[in-house]
């Protein structure tokens, strides 16, 4: 359809990384595409969104005759242990919408979206309709840096550069991403609450590693570094060597002993990561509904893209908002009574540490229905 892009460096070999070679089109190049290829391009941009455990719990149906697409939640890829209510999956879907809107607006389309409405408890059907997006011709209205960030964004779970401070101007722009019912609570570097949150995170990680259901699930989705799978999280995106990925996966699956050191290393990693953050943020909602989880996912992804566009790394810690025993501590630290939705940390990448590679994606045709 469109020529493969060879200029987007740092992409692993293999079909499962092919999406990251998608060309970054200009508005003119995009308009030259057929209606069907335009929708395919926008769907592939949606498919670059982050998702819990890289489950990609979404599907698209395209309708070139009406210039619209439908986005669905794929029930088969909602995590049964760590995402019982589908909150993380809905957050992930919201990120897809953010990517598509940013791209469409940049490429000269406006988006008319139906209100997200997900009856996630209905498990009789695999695909649950989330939203309809109709595209109309419009002036280009989104900034190019954000659009470009869609292609380079990835989570960076390393520790961050503690010598650099995130400028106030950037911090206040992050707050602007808040939307109806979704609040963003920010805490900046130097605030003594950050080490307290790091402590709470270590407790959440311990809980996950010691809970056989959570651990097995994580083991299922943690992949060897050279995986050919389009799903899941390769160990090197957690800074693991080949050997560590294989061992940690087997240990989480109960096939090798999980040593106290493994658990400690696992929880120390994110604890230390939070301690080095230039900024941490908690997203909260006024109501705990699938619609707000979805909208929160859109806000989360807008923040992720804005940070990426400003060369700031970030990662997400779902456990902090998802594990009940730590949820309350987190609300207390942030001083909020609203429902915690998702937590993220951000900071400048350390120049001496490699930026982790992109994670794989399923071939686009596997998420088209
Ligand atoms: C809703 C949501 C929850 C996530 N939770 C976590 C988490 O708890 N810990 C973590 O390390 N990464 C988390 N992530 C990051 C995903 O694992 C990551 O997006 C996925 O593996 C794909 O990688 P990429 O974002 O680099 O493309 C989360 C992402 C989303 C969207």
Coordinates of N, CA, C and O in Angstrom, one line a residue, residues 1-123:
X1 N 0.8 -1.2 0.0 CA 0.0 0.0 0.0 C 0.9 1.3 0.0 O 1.0 2.0 -1.0
X2 N 1.6 1.5 1.1 CA 2.4 2.7 1.2 C 3.9 2.2 1.4 O 4.1 1.2 2.0
X3 N 4.8 3.0 0.9 CA 6.2 2.5 1.0 C 6.6 2.4 2.5 O 6.3 3.2 3.3
X4 N 7.4 1.4 2.7 CA 8.0 1.1 4.1 C 8.9 2.3 4.4 O 9.7 2.7 3.6
X5 N 8.9 2.7 5.7 CA 9.8 3.8 6.1 C 11.1 3.2 6.7 O 11.0 2.4 7.5
X6 N 12.2 3.6 6.1 CA 13.5 3.1 6.6 C 14.2 4.0 7.6 O 15.3 3.8 8.0
X7 N 13.6 5.2 7.8 CA 14.3 6.2 8.5 C 14.0 6.2 10.0 O 14.6 7.0 10.8
X8 N 13.1 5.4 10.5 CA 12.8 5.4 11.9 C 13.6 4.4 12.7 O 13.3 3.3 12.8
X9 N 14.8 4.9 13.1 CA 15.8 4.0 13.7 C 15.5 3.2 14.9 O 14.4 3.4 15.5
X10 N 16.3 2.3 15.3 CA 16.1 1.5 16.6 C 15.0 0.6 16.6 O 14.4 0.3 17.6
X11 N 14.7 0.0 15.4 CA 13.6 -0.9 15.4 C 14.1 -2.3 15.2 O 14.9 -2.6 14.3
X12 N 13.6 -3.3 16.0 CA 14.1 -4.7 15.9 C 13.6 -5.3 14.5 O 12.6 -4.9 14.0
X13 N 14.3 -6.3 14.1 CA 14.0 -7.0 12.9 C 12.7 -7.9 13.1 O 12.5 -8.3 14.2
X14 N 12.0 -8.1 12.1 CA 10.9 -9.1 12.2 C 9.5 -8.5 11.9 O 9.3 -7.3 12.0
X15 N 8.6 -9.4 11.4 CA 7.3 -9.0 11.1 C 6.6 -8.3 12.2 O 5.8 -7.3 12.0
X16 N 6.9 -8.7 13.4 CA 6.2 -8.2 14.6 C 6.6 -6.7 15.0 O 6.0 -6.1 15.8
X17 N 7.6 -6.2 14.3 CA 8.0 -4.8 14.5 C 7.7 -4.0 13.2 O 8.1 -2.8 13.2
X18 N 7.1 -4.6 12.2 CA 6.9 -4.0 10.9 C 6.2 -2.6 11.1 O 6.4 -1.7 10.3
X19 N 5.2 -2.6 12.0 CA 4.4 -1.4 12.1 C 5.2 -0.1 12.3 O 4.9 1.0 11.9
X20 N 6.4 -0.3 13.0 CA 7.2 0.9 13.3 C 7.9 1.4 12.1 O 8.6 2.4 12.2
X21 N 7.8 0.7 11.0 CA 8.4 1.2 9.7 C 7.3 2.0 8.9 O 7.6 2.4 7.8
X22 N 6.1 2.2 9.5 CA 5.1 2.9 8.7 C 5.6 4.3 8.4 O 6.2 4.9 9.3
X23 N 5.3 4.8 7.2 CA 5.8 6.1 6.8 C 5.1 7.2 7.6 O 3.9 7.1 7.9
X24 N 5.8 8.3 7.9 CA 5.2 9.4 8.5 C 4.7 10.3 7.3 O 5.5 11.1 6.8
X25 N 3.5 10.3 7.0 CA 3.0 11.0 5.8 C 2.7 12.4 6.1 O 2.4 12.8 7.2
X26 N 2.8 13.2 5.0 CA 2.4 14.6 5.1 C 0.9 14.6 4.7 O 0.3 13.6 4.2
X27 N 0.2 15.8 5.0 CA -1.2 15.9 4.7 C -1.4 15.6 3.2 O -2.4 15.0 2.8
X28 N -0.5 16.1 2.3 CA -0.7 15.9 0.9 C -0.6 14.5 0.5 O -1.4 13.9 -0.3
X29 N 0.4 13.8 1.0 CA 0.6 12.4 0.7 C -0.6 11.6 1.2 O -1.1 10.6 0.5
X30 N -1.1 11.9 2.4 CA -2.3 11.2 2.9 C -3.5 11.4 2.0 O -4.2 10.4 1.7
X31 N -3.7 12.6 1.5 CA -4.9 12.9 0.7 C -4.8 12.1 -0.6 O -5.8 11.9 -1.3
X32 N -3.6 11.8 -1.1 CA -3.4 11.0 -2.3 C -3.9 9.6 -2.2 O -4.0 8.8 -3.2
X33 N -4.0 9.1 -0.9 CA -4.4 7.7 -0.7 C -5.9 7.5 -1.1 O -6.7 8.4 -1.0
X34 N -6.2 6.2 -1.4 CA -7.6 5.9 -1.6 C -8.3 6.0 -0.2 O -7.7 5.9 0.8
X35 N -9.7 6.1 -0.2 CA -10.4 6.2 1.0 C -10.1 5.0 1.9 O -9.9 5.1 3.1
X36 N -10.0 3.8 1.3 CA -9.7 2.6 2.1 C -8.3 2.7 2.7 O -8.1 2.4 3.9
X37 N -7.3 3.1 1.9 CA -5.9 3.2 2.5 C -5.8 4.2 3.5 O -5.0 4.1 4.4
X38 N -6.6 5.3 3.4 CA -6.5 6.3 4.5 C -7.0 5.7 5.8 O -6.4 5.9 6.8
X39 N -8.1 4.9 5.7 CA -8.6 4.3 7.0 C -7.6 3.3 7.5 O -7.4 3.2 8.7
X40 N -7.0 2.6 6.6 CA -6.0 1.6 7.0 C -4.8 2.3 7.7 O -4.3 1.8 8.7
X41 N -4.4 3.4 7.1 CA -3.3 4.2 7.7 C -3.7 4.6 9.1 O -2.9 4.5 10.1
X42 N -4.9 5.2 9.3 CA -5.3 5.7 10.6 C -5.4 4.5 11.6 O -5.1 4.7 12.8
X43 N -5.9 3.4 11.1 CA -6.1 2.2 12.0 C -4.7 1.8 12.5 O -4.5 1.4 13.7
X44 N -3.7 1.8 11.6 CA -2.3 1.3 12.0 C -1.7 2.3 13.0 O -1.0 1.9 13.9
X45 N -2.1 3.6 12.9 CA -1.6 4.6 13.8 C -2.3 4.3 15.2 O -1.7 4.4 16.2
X46 N -3.6 4.0 15.2 CA -4.3 3.6 16.4 C -3.6 2.4 17.0 O -3.4 2.3 18.3
X47 N -3.2 1.5 16.2 CA -2.6 0.2 16.7 C -1.2 0.4 17.3 O -0.7 -0.5 17.9
X48 N -0.6 1.5 17.1 CA 0.7 1.8 17.8 C 0.5 2.2 19.3 O 1.5 2.4 20.0
X49 N -0.8 2.3 19.7 CA -1.0 2.8 21.1 C -0.4 1.8 22.1 O -0.3 0.6 21.8
X50 N -0.1 2.3 23.3 CA 0.3 1.4 24.3 C -0.9 0.6 24.9 O -2.0 1.1 24.8
X51 N -0.6 -0.5 25.5 CA -1.7 -1.3 26.2 C -1.2 -2.1 27.3 O 0.0 -2.4 27.4
X52 N -2.1 -2.4 28.2 CA -1.7 -3.1 29.4 C -1.1 -4.5 29.0 O -1.7 -5.2 28.2
X53 N 0.1 -4.8 29.5 CA 0.9 -6.0 29.1 C 1.1 -6.2 27.6 O 1.3 -7.3 27.1
X54 N 0.9 -5.1 26.9 CA 0.9 -5.1 25.4 C 0.0 -6.2 24.9 O 0.3 -7.0 24.0
X55 N -1.3 -6.2 25.4 CA -2.3 -7.1 25.0 C -3.0 -6.7 23.7 O -3.7 -7.5 23.1
X56 N -3.0 -5.4 23.4 CA -3.7 -4.8 22.2 C -5.1 -5.3 22.2 O -5.5 -5.9 21.2
X57 N -5.9 -5.0 23.2 CA -7.2 -5.5 23.4 C -8.3 -4.8 22.5 O -9.3 -4.4 23.0
X58 N -7.9 -4.6 21.2 CA -8.8 -3.8 20.4 C -9.0 -4.4 19.0 O -8.2 -5.3 18.6
X59 N -10.0 -3.9 18.3 CA -10.2 -4.3 16.9 C -10.8 -3.2 16.2 O -11.5 -2.3 16.8
X60 N -10.6 -3.1 14.8 CA -11.2 -2.0 14.0 C -12.1 -2.6 12.9 O -11.7 -3.7 12.4
X61 N -13.1 -1.9 12.6 CA -13.8 -2.2 11.3 C -13.9 -0.9 10.6 O -14.1 0.1 11.1
X62 N -13.6 -1.0 9.3 CA -13.4 0.2 8.5 C -14.6 0.3 7.5 O -15.0 -0.7 6.9
X63 N -15.1 1.5 7.2 CA -16.1 1.7 6.3 C -15.8 2.8 5.3 O -16.1 4.0 5.6
X64 N -15.0 2.5 4.3 CA -14.6 3.6 3.4 C -15.7 4.4 2.8 O -15.6 5.6 2.5
X65 N -16.9 3.7 2.6 CA -18.0 4.4 1.9 C -18.5 5.6 2.8 O -19.0 6.6 2.2
X66 N -18.4 5.5 4.1 CA -18.9 6.6 4.9 C -17.7 7.3 5.6 O -17.9 8.1 6.5
X67 N -16.5 6.9 5.2 CA -15.3 7.6 5.8 C -15.3 7.4 7.3 O -15.0 8.4 8.1
X68 N -15.6 6.2 7.8 CA -15.6 6.1 9.2 C -15.1 4.7 9.7 O -14.9 3.8 8.8
X69 N -14.8 4.6 10.9 CA -14.3 3.3 11.4 C -15.0 3.1 12.8 O -15.4 4.0 13.5
X70 N -15.1 1.8 13.2 CA -15.5 1.5 14.5 C -14.4 0.9 15.3 O -13.6 0.1 14.7
X71 N -14.3 1.2 16.6 CA -13.3 0.6 17.4 C -14.0 -0.3 18.4 O -15.1 0.1 19.0
X72 N -13.5 -1.5 18.6 CA -14.1 -2.5 19.5 C -13.1 -2.9 20.6 O -11.9 -2.9 20.4
X73 N -13.6 -3.3 21.7 CA -12.8 -3.9 22.8 C -12.9 -5.4 22.5 O -13.9 -6.0 22.2
X74 N -11.7 -6.1 22.5 CA -11.6 -7.5 22.2 C -11.6 -8.2 23.6 O -10.5 -8.2 24.3
X75 N -12.6 -8.8 23.9 CA -12.8 -9.5 25.2 C -11.7 -10.6 25.5 O -11.3 -10.8 26.6
X76 N -11.3 -11.2 24.3 CA -10.3 -12.3 24.5 C -9.0 -11.8 25.0 O -8.1 -12.6 25.4
X77 N -8.7 -10.5 24.9 CA -7.4 -10.0 25.3 C -7.5 -9.1 26.5 O -6.7 -8.2 26.7
X78 N -8.6 -9.2 27.3 CA -8.7 -8.5 28.6 C -8.1 -9.5 29.6 O -8.4 -10.7 29.6
X79 N -7.2 -8.9 30.4 CA -6.4 -9.8 31.3 C -7.3 -10.3 32.4 O -7.9 -9.5 33.2
X80 N -7.5 -11.6 32.6 CA -8.5 -12.1 33.5 C -8.1 -11.9 35.0 O -8.9 -11.8 35.9
X81 N -6.7 -12.0 35.3 CA -6.3 -11.9 36.7 C -6.2 -10.4 37.1 O -6.7 -10.0 38.1
X82 N -5.4 -9.6 36.4 CA -5.1 -8.3 36.8 C -6.0 -7.2 36.3 O -5.9 -6.0 36.7
X83 N -7.0 -7.6 35.5 CA -7.9 -6.6 34.9 C -9.3 -7.1 34.9 O -10.0 -7.1 33.9
X84 N -9.8 -7.5 36.1 CA -11.1 -8.2 36.2 C -12.2 -7.4 35.6 O -13.1 -7.9 34.9
X85 N -12.2 -6.1 35.8 CA -13.3 -5.2 35.4 C -13.1 -4.6 34.0 O -13.9 -3.9 33.5
X86 N -11.9 -4.9 33.4 CA -11.6 -4.3 32.1 C -11.2 -2.9 32.1 O -11.2 -2.2 31.1
X87 N -10.8 -2.4 33.3 CA -10.4 -1.0 33.4 C -9.1 -0.7 32.5 O -9.0 0.3 31.8
X88 N -8.1 -1.6 32.7 CA -6.9 -1.4 32.0 C -7.1 -1.5 30.5 O -6.4 -0.8 29.7
X89 N -7.9 -2.4 30.1 CA -8.2 -2.6 28.6 C -8.9 -1.3 28.1 O -8.6 -0.9 27.0
X90 N -9.8 -0.8 28.8 CA -10.5 0.4 28.4 C -9.5 1.6 28.3 O -9.6 2.4 27.4
X91 N -8.7 1.7 29.3 CA -7.6 2.7 29.2 C -6.8 2.6 27.9 O -6.5 3.6 27.3
X92 N -6.5 1.4 27.6 CA -5.7 1.1 26.4 C -6.5 1.6 25.2 O -5.9 2.2 24.3
X93 N -7.7 1.3 25.1 CA -8.6 1.7 24.0 C -8.6 3.2 23.8 O -8.6 3.7 22.7
X94 N -8.6 3.9 24.9 CA -8.7 5.4 24.9 C -7.4 5.9 24.2 O -7.4 6.9 23.5
X95 N -6.3 5.2 24.4 CA -5.0 5.6 23.8 C -5.1 5.4 22.3 O -4.5 6.2 21.6
X96 N -5.8 4.4 21.8 CA -6.0 4.2 20.4 C -6.7 5.5 19.8 O -6.3 6.0 18.8
X97 N -7.7 5.9 20.5 CA -8.5 7.1 20.0 C -7.6 8.3 20.0 O -7.6 9.1 19.0
X98 N -6.8 8.5 21.0 CA -5.9 9.7 21.1 C -5.0 9.7 19.8 O -4.8 10.7 19.2
X99 N -4.4 8.5 19.6 CA -3.5 8.4 18.4 C -4.2 8.8 17.1 O -3.7 9.6 16.3
X100 N -5.4 8.2 16.9 CA -6.1 8.4 15.7 C -6.5 9.9 15.6 O -6.4 10.5 14.5
X101 N -7.0 10.5 16.7 CA -7.4 11.9 16.6 C -6.3 12.8 16.2 O -6.4 13.7 15.4
X102 N -5.1 12.6 16.9 CA -3.9 13.5 16.7 C -3.5 13.3 15.2 O -3.2 14.3 14.6
X103 N -3.5 12.1 14.7 CA -3.0 11.9 13.3 C -4.0 12.5 12.4 O -3.7 13.3 11.5
X104 N -5.3 12.2 12.6 CA -6.3 12.7 11.7 C -6.3 14.2 11.6 O -6.4 14.9 10.6
X105 N -6.2 14.9 12.8 CA -6.3 16.3 12.8 C -5.0 16.9 12.1 O -5.1 17.9 11.4
X106 N -3.9 16.3 12.3 CA -2.7 16.7 11.6 C -2.8 16.6 10.1 O -2.4 17.4 9.3
X107 N -3.4 15.5 9.7 CA -3.5 15.1 8.2 C -4.7 15.8 7.5 O -4.9 15.6 6.3
X108 N -5.4 16.6 8.3 CA -6.5 17.4 7.6 C -7.8 16.8 7.7 O -8.6 16.9 6.8
X109 N -8.1 16.1 8.8 CA -9.5 15.6 9.0 C -9.9 15.9 10.4 O -9.1 16.0 11.3
X110 N -11.2 16.2 10.5 CA -11.8 16.3 11.9 C -12.5 15.0 12.2 O -12.8 14.2 11.3
X111 N -12.6 14.7 13.5 CA -13.2 13.4 13.9 C -14.5 13.7 14.7 O -14.6 14.4 15.6
X112 N -15.5 13.0 14.2 CA -16.8 13.1 14.9 C -17.0 11.7 15.6 O -17.1 10.7 14.9
X113 N -17.0 11.8 16.9 CA -17.0 10.5 17.7 C -18.3 10.3 18.4 O -18.8 11.2 19.0
X114 N -18.8 9.1 18.3 CA -19.9 8.8 19.2 C -19.5 8.7 20.6 O -18.3 8.6 20.9
X115 N -20.4 8.8 21.6 CA -20.0 8.8 23.0 C -19.6 7.3 23.3 O -20.3 6.4 23.0
X116 N -18.4 7.1 23.9 CA -18.0 5.8 24.2 C -19.0 5.1 25.2 O -19.4 5.7 26.2
X117 N -19.4 3.9 24.8 CA -20.3 3.2 25.7 C -20.0 1.7 25.6 O -20.1 1.1 24.6
X118 N -19.5 1.2 26.7 CA -19.0 -0.2 26.7 C -19.7 -1.0 27.7 O -19.7 -0.6 28.9
X119 N -20.4 -2.0 27.3 CA -21.1 -2.9 28.2 C -20.1 -4.1 28.5 O -20.3 -5.2 27.8
X120 N -19.1 -3.8 29.3 CA -18.0 -4.8 29.3 C -18.4 -6.1 30.0 O -17.8 -7.1 29.9
X121 N -19.5 -6.0 30.8 CA -19.9 -7.3 31.5 C -20.6 -8.3 30.6 O -20.7 -9.4 30.9
X122 N -20.9 -7.8 29.4 CA -21.5 -8.8 28.4 C -20.4 -9.6 27.8 O -19.8 -9.1 26.8
X123 N -20.2 -10.8 28.3 CA -19.1 -11.6 27.7 C -19.5 -12.6 26.7 O -18.8 -13.5 26.4

